[in-house]
mmCIF file of C-alpha atoms in Angstrom:
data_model
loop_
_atom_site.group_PDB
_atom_site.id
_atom_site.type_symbol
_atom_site.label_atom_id
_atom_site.label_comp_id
_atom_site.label_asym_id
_atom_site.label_seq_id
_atom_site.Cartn_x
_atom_site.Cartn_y
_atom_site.Cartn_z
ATOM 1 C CA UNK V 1 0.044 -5.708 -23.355
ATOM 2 C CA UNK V 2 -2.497 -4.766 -21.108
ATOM 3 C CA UNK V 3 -2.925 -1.098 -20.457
ATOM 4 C CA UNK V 4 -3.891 -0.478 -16.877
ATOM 5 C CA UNK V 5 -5.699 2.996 -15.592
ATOM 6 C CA UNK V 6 -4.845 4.350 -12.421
ATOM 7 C CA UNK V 7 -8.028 6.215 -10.051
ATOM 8 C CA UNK V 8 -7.690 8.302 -6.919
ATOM 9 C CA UNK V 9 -6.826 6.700 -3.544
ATOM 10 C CA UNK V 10 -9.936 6.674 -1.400
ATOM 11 C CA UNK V 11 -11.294 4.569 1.469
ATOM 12 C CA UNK V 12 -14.117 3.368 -0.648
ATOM 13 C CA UNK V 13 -12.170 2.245 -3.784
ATOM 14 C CA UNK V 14 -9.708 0.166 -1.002
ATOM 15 C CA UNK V 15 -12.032 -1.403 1.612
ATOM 16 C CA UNK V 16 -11.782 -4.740 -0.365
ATOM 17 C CA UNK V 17 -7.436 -4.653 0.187
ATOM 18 C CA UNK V 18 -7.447 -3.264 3.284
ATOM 19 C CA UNK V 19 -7.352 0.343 5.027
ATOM 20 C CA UNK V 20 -6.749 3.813 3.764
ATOM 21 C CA UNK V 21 -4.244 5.427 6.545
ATOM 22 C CA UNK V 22 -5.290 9.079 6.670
ATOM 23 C CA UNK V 23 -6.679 11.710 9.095
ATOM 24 C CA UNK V 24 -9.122 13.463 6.323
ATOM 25 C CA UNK V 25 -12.380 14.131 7.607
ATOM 26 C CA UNK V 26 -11.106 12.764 11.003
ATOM 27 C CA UNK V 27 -11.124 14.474 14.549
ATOM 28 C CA UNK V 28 -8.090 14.423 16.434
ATOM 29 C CA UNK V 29 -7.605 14.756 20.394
ATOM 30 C CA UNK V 30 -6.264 17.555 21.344
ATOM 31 C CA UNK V 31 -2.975 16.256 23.804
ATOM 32 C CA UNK V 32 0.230 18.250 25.547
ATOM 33 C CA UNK V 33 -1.557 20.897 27.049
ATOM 34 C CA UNK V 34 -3.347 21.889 23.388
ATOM 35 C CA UNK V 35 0.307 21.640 21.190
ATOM 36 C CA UNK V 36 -0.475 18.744 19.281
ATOM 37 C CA UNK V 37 -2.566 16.291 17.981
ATOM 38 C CA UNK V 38 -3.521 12.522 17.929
ATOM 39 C CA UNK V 39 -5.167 10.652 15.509
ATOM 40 C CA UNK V 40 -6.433 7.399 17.119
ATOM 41 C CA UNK V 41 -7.540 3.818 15.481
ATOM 42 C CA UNK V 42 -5.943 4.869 11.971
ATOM 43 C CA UNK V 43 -5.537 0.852 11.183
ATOM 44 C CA UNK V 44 -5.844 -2.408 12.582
ATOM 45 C CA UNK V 45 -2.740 -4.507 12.553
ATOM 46 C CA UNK V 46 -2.545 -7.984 12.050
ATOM 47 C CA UNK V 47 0.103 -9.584 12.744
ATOM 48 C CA UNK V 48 -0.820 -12.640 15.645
ATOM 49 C CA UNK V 49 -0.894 -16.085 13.244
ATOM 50 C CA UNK V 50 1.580 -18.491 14.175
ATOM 51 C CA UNK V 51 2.843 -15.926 16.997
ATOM 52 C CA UNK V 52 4.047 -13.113 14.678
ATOM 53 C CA UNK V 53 5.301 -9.819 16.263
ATOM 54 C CA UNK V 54 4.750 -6.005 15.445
ATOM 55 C CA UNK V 55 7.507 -5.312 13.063
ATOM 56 C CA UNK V 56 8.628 -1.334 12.396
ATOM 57 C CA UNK V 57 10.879 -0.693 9.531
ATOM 58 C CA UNK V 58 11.930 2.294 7.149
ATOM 59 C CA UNK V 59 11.916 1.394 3.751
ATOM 60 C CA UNK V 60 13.683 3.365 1.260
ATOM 61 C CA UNK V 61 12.451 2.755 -2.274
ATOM 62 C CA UNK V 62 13.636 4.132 -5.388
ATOM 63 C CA UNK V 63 11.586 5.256 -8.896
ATOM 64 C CA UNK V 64 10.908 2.035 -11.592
ATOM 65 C CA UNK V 65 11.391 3.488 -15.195
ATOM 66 C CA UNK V 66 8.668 4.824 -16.993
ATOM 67 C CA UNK V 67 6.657 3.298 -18.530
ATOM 68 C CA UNK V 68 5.819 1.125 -15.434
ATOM 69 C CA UNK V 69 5.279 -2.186 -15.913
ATOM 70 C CA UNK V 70 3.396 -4.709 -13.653
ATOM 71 C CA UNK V 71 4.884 -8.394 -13.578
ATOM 72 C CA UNK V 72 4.602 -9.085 -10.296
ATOM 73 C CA UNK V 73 1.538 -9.706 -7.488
ATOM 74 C CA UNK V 74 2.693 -10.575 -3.650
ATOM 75 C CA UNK V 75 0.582 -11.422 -0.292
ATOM 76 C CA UNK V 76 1.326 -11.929 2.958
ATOM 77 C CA UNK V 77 -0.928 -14.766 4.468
ATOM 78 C CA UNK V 78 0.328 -14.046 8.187
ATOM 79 C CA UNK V 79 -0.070 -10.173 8.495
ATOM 80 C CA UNK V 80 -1.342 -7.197 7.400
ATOM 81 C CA UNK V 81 1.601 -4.755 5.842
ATOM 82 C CA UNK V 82 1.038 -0.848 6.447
ATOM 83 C CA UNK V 83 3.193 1.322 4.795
ATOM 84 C CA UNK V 84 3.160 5.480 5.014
ATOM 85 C CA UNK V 85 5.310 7.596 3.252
ATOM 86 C CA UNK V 86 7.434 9.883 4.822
ATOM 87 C CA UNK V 87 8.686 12.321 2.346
ATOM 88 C CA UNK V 88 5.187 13.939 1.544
ATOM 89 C CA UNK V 89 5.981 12.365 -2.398
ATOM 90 C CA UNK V 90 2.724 10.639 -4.207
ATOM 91 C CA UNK V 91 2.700 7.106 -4.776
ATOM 92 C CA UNK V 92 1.100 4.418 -6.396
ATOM 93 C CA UNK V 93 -0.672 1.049 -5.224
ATOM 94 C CA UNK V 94 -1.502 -1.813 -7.584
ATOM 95 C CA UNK V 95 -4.204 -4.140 -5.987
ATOM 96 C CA UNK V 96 -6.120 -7.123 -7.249
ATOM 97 C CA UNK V 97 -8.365 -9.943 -5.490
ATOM 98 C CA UNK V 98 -7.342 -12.942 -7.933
ATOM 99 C CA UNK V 99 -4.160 -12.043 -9.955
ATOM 100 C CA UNK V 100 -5.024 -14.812 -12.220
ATOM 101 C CA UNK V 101 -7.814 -12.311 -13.480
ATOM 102 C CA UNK V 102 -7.280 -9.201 -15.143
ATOM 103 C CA UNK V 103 -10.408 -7.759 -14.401
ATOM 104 C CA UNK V 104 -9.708 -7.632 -10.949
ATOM 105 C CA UNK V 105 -6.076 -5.151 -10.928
ATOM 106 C CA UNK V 106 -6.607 -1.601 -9.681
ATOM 107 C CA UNK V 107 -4.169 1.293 -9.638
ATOM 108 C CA UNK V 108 -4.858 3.779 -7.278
ATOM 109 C CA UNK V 109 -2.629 7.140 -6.909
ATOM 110 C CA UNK V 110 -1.738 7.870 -3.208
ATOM 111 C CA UNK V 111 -1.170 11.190 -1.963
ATOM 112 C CA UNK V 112 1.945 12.007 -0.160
ATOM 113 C CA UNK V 113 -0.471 12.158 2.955
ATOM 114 C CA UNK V 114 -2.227 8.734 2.332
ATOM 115 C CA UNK V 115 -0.672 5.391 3.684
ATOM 116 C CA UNK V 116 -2.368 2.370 2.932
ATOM 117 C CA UNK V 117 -2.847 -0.453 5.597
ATOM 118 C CA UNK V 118 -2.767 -4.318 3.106
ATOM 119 C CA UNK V 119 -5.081 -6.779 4.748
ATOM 120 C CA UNK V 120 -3.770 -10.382 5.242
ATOM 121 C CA UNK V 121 -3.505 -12.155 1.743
ATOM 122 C CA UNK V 122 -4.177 -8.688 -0.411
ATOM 123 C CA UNK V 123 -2.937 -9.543 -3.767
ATOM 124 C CA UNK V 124 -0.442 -6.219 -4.157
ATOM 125 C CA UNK V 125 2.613 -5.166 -6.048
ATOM 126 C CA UNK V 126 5.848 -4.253 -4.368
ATOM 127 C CA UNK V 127 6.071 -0.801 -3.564
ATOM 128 C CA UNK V 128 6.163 2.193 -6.185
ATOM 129 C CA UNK V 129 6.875 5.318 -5.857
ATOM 130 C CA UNK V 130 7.162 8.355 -8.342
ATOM 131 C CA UNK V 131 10.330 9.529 -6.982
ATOM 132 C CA UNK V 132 13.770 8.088 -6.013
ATOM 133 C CA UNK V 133 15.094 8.309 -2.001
ATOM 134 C CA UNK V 134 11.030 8.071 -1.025
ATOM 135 C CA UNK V 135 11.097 6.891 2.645
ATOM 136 C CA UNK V 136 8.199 4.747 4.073
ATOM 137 C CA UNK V 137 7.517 3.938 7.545
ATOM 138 C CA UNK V 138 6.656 0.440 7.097
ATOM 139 C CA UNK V 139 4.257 -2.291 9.922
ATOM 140 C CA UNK V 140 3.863 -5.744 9.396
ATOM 141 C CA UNK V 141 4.557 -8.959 10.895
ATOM 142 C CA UNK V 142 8.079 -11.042 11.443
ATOM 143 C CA UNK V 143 8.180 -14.369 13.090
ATOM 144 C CA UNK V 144 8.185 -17.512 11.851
ATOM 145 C CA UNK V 145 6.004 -19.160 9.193
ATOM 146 C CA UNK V 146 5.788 -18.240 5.658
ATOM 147 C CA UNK V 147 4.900 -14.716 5.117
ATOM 148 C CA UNK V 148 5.618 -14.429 1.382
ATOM 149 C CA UNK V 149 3.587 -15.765 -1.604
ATOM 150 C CA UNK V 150 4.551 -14.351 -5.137
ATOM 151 C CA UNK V 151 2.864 -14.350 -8.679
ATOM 152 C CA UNK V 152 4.928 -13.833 -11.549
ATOM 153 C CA UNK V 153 2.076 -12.681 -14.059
ATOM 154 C CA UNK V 154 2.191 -14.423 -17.805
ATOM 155 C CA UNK V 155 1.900 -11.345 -19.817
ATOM 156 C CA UNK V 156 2.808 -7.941 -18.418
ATOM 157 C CA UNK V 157 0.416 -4.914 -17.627
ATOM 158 C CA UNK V 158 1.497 -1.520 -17.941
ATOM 159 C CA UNK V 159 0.495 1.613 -15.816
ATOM 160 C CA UNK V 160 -1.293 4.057 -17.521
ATOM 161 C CA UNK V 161 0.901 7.088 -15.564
ATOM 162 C CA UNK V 162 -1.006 10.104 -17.578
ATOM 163 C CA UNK V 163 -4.210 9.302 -16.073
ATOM 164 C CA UNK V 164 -2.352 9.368 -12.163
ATOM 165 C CA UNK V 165 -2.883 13.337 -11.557
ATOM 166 C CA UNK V 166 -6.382 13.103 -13.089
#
């Protein structure tokens, strides 16, 4: 079984899946007479093929047992999917560009204050999450077409989850 290492969550190691969602080393506008503030252009959404709609959801997903194991890729050829956690809890994103090749898988450990934003046909496991009742505010696409592509992988990986905090 493969073993598979897990790296920090930055916006260089995820340009070729997509966008990092986070407001490090941004500059926000100051709005409401100085009592808060906005973070603009965070992600690009891309939902529009075959007249697909802005879809908002809260996802609630729950821990997978330890040790993780990764048996299955999915893409979405008609949208980008964003998802940002709510609950402040770390996560983990498993990426590839050909899940045919092993080579190609990365695991990447999000901060509680990192969302990611999957580009249109990012090869990317379902969500994980470290700890049960971990809420996600959740934009992608719904409309017609099909949105959904799975691969069941022929021989299991398995997350390497001692080299997450490193």
């Amino acid at each position: 079984m493969a073993i598979l290492s897990i790296e920090p969550l930055t916006r260089q190691a995820f340009a070729p899946f997509g966008e990092v969602v986070e407001t490090e080393g941004l500059t926000p506008l100051s709005i409401n007479q100085g009592y808060a503030e906005r973070y603009n252009e965070l992600a690009t959404i891309d939902v529009g093929a075959e007249g697909g709609q802005i879809n908002i959801s809260w996802f609630v997903a729950s821990a997978r047992p330890a040790p993780i194991a990764i048996r299955l890729m999915e893409r979405h050829p008609l949208g980008s999917q964003l998802f940002m956690p709510l609950n402040g809890g770390d996560w983990l994103v498993v990426v590839c560009t050909d899940p045919h090749t092993r080579s190609s898988y990365r695991a990447l450990a999000a901060k509680g204050n990192q969302g990611v934003n999957y580009a249109r046909n990012c090869w990317h496991h379902p969500l994980l999450v470290l700890k049960d009742a971990s809420s996600f505010l959740v934009v992608d696409r719904k409309g017609g077409g099909d949105n959904l592509e799975e691969y069941w992988l022929d021989e299991t990986m398995q997350l390497d989850l001692r080299t997450a905090a490193s």
